[in-house]
PDB file of C-alpha atoms in Angstrom:
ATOM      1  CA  UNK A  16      -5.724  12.738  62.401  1.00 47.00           C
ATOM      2  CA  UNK A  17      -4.491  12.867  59.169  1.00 45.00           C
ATOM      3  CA  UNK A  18      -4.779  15.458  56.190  1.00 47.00           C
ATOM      4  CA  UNK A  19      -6.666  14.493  53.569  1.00 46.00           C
ATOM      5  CA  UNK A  20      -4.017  14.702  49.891  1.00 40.00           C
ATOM      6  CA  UNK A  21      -5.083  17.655  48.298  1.00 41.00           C
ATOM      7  CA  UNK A  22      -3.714  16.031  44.818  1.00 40.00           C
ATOM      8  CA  UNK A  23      -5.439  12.993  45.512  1.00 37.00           C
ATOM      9  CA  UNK A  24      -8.905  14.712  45.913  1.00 40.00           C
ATOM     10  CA  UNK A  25      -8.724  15.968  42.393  1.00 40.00           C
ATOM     11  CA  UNK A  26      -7.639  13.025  40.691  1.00 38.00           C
ATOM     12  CA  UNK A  27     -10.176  10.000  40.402  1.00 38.00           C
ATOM     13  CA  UNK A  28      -8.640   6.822  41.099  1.00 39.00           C
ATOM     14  CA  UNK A  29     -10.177   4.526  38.312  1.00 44.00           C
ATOM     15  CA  UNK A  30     -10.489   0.553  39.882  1.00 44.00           C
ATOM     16  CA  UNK A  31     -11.485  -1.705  36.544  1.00 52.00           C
ATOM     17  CA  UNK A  32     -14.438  -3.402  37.485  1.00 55.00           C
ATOM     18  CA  UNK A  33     -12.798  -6.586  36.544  1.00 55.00           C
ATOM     19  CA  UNK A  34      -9.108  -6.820  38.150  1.00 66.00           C
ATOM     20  CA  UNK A  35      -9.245 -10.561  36.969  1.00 78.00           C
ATOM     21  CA  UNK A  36      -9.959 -12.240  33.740  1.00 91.00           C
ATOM     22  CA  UNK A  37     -13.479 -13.213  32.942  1.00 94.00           C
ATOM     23  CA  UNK A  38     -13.485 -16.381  30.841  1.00 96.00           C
ATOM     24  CA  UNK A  39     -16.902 -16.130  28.257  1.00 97.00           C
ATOM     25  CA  UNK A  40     -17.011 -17.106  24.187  1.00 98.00           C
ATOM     26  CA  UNK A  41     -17.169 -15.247  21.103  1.00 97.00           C
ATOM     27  CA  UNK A  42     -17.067 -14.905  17.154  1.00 96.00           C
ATOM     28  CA  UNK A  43     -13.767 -14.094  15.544  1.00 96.00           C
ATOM     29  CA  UNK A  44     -14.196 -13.132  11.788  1.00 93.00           C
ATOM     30  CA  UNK A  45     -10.505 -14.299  10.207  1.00 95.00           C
ATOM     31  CA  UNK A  46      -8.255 -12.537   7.671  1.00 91.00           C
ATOM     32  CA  UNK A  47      -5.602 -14.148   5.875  1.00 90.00           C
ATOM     33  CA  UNK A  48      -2.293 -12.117   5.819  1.00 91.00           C
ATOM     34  CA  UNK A  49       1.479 -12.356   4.552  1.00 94.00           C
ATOM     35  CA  UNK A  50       2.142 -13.582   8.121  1.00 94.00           C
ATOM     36  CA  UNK A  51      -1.123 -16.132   8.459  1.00 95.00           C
ATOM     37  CA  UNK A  52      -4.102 -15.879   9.879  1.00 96.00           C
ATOM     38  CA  UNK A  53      -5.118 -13.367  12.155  1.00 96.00           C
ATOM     39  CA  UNK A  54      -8.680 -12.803  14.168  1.00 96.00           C
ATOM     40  CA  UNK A  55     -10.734  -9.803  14.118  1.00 92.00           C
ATOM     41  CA  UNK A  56     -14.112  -8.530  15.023  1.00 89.00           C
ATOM     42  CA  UNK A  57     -16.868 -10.611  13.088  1.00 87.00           C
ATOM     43  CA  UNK A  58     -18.053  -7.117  11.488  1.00 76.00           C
ATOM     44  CA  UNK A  59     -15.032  -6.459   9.936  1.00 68.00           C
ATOM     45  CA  UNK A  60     -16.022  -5.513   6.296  1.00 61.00           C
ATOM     46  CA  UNK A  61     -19.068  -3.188   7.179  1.00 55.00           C
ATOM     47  CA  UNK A  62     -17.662  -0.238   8.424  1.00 53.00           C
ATOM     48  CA  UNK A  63     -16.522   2.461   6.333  1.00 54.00           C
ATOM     49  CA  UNK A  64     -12.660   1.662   8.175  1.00 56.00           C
ATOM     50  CA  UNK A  65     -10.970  -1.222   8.173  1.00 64.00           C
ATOM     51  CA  UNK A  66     -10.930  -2.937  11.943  1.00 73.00           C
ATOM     52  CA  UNK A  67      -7.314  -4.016  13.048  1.00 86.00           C
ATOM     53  CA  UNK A  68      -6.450  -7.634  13.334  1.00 92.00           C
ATOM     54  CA  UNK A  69      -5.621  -9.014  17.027  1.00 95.00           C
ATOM     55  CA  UNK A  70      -1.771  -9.555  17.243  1.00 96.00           C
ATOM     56  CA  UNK A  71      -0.734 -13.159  18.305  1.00 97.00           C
ATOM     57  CA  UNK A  72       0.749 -12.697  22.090  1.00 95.00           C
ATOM     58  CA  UNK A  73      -0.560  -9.381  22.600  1.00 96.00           C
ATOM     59  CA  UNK A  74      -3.862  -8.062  24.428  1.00 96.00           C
ATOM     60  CA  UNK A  75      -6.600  -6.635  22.614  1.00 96.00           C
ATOM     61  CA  UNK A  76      -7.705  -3.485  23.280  1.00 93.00           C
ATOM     62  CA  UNK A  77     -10.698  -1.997  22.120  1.00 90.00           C
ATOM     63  CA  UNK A  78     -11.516   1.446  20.463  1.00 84.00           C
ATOM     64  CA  UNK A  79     -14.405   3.515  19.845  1.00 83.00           C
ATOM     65  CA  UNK A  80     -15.150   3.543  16.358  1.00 76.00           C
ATOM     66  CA  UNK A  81     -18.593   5.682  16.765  1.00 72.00           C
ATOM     67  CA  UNK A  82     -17.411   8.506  14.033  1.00 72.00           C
ATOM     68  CA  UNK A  83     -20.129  11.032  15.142  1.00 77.00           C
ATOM     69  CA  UNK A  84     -19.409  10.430  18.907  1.00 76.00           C
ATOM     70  CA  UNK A  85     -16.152   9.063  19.711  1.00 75.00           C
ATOM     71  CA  UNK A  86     -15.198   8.229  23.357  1.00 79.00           C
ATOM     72  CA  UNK A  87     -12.043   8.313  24.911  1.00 71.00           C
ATOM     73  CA  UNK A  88      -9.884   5.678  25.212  1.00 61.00           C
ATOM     74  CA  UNK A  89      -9.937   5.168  28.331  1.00 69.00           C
ATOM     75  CA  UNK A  90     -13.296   4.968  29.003  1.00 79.00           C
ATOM     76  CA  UNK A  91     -13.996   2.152  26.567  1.00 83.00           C
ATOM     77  CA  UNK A  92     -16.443   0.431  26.966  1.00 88.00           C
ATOM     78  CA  UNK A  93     -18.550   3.795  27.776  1.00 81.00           C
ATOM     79  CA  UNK A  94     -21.810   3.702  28.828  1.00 80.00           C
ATOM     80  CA  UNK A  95     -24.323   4.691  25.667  1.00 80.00           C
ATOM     81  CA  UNK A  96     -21.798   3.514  23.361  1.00 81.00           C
ATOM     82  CA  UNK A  97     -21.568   0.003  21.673  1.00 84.00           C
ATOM     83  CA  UNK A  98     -18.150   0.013  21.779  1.00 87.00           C
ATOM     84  CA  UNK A  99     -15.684  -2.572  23.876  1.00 90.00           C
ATOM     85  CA  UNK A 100     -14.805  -6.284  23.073  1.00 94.00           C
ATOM     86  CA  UNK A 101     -18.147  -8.673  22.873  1.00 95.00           C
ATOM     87  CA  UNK A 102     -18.298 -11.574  24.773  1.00 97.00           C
ATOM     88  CA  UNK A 103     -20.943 -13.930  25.467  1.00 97.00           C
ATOM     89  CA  UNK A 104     -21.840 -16.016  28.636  1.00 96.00           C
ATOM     90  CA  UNK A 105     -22.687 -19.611  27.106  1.00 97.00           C
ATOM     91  CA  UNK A 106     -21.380 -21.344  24.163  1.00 96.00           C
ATOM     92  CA  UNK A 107     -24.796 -21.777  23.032  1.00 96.00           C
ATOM     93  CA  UNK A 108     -24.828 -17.928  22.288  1.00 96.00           C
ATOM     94  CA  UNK A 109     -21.815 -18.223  20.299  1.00 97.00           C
ATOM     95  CA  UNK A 110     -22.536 -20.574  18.227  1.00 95.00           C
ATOM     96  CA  UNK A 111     -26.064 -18.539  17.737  1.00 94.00           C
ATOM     97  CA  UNK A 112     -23.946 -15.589  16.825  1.00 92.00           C
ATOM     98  CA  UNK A 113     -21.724 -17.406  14.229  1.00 93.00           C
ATOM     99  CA  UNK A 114     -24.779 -17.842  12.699  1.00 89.00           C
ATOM    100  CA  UNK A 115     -25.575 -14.738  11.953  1.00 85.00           C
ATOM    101  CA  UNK A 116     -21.821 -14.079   9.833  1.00 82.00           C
ATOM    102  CA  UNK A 117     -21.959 -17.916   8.490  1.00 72.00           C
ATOM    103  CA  UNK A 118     -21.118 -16.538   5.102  1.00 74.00           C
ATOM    104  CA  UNK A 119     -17.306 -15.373   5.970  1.00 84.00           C
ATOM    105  CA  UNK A 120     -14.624 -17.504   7.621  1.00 92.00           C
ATOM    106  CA  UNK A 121     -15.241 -16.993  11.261  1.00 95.00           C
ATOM    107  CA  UNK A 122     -13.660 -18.761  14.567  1.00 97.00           C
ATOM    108  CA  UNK A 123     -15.582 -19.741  17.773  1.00 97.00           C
ATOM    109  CA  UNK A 124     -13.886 -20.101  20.877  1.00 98.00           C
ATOM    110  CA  UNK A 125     -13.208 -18.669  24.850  1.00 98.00           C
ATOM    111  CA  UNK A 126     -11.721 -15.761  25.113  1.00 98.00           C
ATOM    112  CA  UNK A 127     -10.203 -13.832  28.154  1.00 97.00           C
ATOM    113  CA  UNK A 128     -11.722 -10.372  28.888  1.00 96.00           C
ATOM    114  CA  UNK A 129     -10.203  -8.115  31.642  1.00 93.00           C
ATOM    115  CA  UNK A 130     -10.255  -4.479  32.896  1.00 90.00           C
ATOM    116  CA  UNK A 131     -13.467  -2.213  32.351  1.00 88.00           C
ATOM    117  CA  UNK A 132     -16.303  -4.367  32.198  1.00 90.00           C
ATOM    118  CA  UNK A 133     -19.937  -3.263  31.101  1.00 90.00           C
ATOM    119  CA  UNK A 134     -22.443  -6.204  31.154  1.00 90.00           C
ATOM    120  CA  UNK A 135     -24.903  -6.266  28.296  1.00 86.00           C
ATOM    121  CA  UNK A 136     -27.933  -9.260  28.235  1.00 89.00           C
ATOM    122  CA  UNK A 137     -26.125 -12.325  26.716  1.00 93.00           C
ATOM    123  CA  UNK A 138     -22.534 -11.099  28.346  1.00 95.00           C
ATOM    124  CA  UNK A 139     -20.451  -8.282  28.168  1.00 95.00           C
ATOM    125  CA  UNK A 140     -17.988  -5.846  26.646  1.00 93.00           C
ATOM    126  CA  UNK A 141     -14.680  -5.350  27.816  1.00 94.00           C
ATOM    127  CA  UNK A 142     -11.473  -2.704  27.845  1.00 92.00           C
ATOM    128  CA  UNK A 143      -8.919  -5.878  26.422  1.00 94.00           C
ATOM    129  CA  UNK A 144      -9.093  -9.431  25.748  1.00 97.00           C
ATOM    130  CA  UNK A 145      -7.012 -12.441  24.433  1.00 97.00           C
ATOM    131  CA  UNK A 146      -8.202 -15.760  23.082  1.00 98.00           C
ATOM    132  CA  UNK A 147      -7.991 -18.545  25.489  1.00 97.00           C
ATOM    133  CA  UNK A 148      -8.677 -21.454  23.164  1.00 98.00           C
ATOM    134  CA  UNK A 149     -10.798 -22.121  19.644  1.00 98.00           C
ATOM    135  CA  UNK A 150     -14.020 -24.525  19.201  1.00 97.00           C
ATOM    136  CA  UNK A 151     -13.799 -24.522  15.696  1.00 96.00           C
ATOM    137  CA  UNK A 152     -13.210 -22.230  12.362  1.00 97.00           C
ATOM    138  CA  UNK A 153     -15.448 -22.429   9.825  1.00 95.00           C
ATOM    139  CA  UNK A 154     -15.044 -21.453   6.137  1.00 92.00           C
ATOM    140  CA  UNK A 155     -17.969 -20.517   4.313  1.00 86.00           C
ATOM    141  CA  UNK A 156     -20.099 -22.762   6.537  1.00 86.00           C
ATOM    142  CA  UNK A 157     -17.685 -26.332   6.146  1.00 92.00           C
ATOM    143  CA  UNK A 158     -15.811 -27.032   9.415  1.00 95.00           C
ATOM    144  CA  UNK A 159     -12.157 -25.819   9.155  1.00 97.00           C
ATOM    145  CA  UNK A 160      -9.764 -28.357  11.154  1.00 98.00           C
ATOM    146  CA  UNK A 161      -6.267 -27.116   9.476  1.00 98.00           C
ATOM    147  CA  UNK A 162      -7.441 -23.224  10.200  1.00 98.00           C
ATOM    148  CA  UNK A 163      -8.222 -24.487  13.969  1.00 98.00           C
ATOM    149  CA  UNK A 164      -5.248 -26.009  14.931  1.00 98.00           C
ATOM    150  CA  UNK A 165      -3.294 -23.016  13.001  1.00 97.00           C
ATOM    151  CA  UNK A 166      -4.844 -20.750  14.510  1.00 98.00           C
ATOM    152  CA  UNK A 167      -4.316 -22.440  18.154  1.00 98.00           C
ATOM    153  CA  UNK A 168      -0.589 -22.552  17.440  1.00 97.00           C
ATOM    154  CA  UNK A 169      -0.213 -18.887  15.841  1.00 97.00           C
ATOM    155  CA  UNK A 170      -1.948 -17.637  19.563  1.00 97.00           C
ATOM    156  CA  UNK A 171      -0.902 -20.378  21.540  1.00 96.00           C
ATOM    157  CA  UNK A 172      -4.489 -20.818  22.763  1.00 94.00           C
ATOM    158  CA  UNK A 173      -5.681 -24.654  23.376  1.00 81.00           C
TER     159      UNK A 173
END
């Protein structure tokens, strides 16, 4: 018989509830910087802090921005919360999302989200993500090509 760890019986063992990628779409807003363009969240702009840009060739990983309730990072996405990185199931929903933020250059494409996973009712929020590819970049509602294909070669997504 064997004795049960006495250290393992007071630490949880956390399993994400995704230990591969899920493949869905979403709504980049894009900033211009010194170094080119660079994604971030679609609300960007209305909250009272600034929302970091996603670094080409690195994984996202999301934060709680709640101010009045703040999780901890490791338990993004947490359950009551908003927080974690949006993804939809169907491009369909994207593009119905972009349409919401039309009036700010935005990108559409798939996007790879791993590691805690909460599903919401068009998708679900996730711990980190990384572009997979863009549909298309839009600037102030006219179809971008140029900021497409730069912005596939700055994250080397198709």
């Amino acid at each position: 018989m064997r004795t049960p760890d006495p250290i393992a019986a007071r630490v949880p063992m956390r399993v994400p509830d995704s230990p591969v990628p899920l493949k869905g779409f979403r709504v980049w807003g894009v900033t211009r910087t010194p170094e080119g363009p660079r994604l971030q969240s679609p609300t960007a702009g209305f909250l009272f802090a600034p929302l970091p840009v996603w670094a080409p060739n690195e994984r996202f990983e999301a934060r709680c921005v709640d101010l009045r309730n703040r999780c901890a990072a490791g338990d993004v996405p947490a359950r009551g919360h908003r927080c974690g990185i949006y993804a939809v199931s169907t491009p369909g929903r994207a593009f119905d999302w972009a349409d919401e933020i039309e009036h700010r250059t935005y990108v559409i494409g798939e996007v790879w989200s791993w590691g805690t996973v909460a599903e919401h009712a068009a998708g679900w929020r996730s711990r980190y993500a990384y572009p997979a590819s863009f549909l298309e970049a839009r600037t102030r509602g006219h179809l971008d090509d140029a900021l497409t294909d730069e912005l596939r070669t700055t994250y080397l997504a198709g």
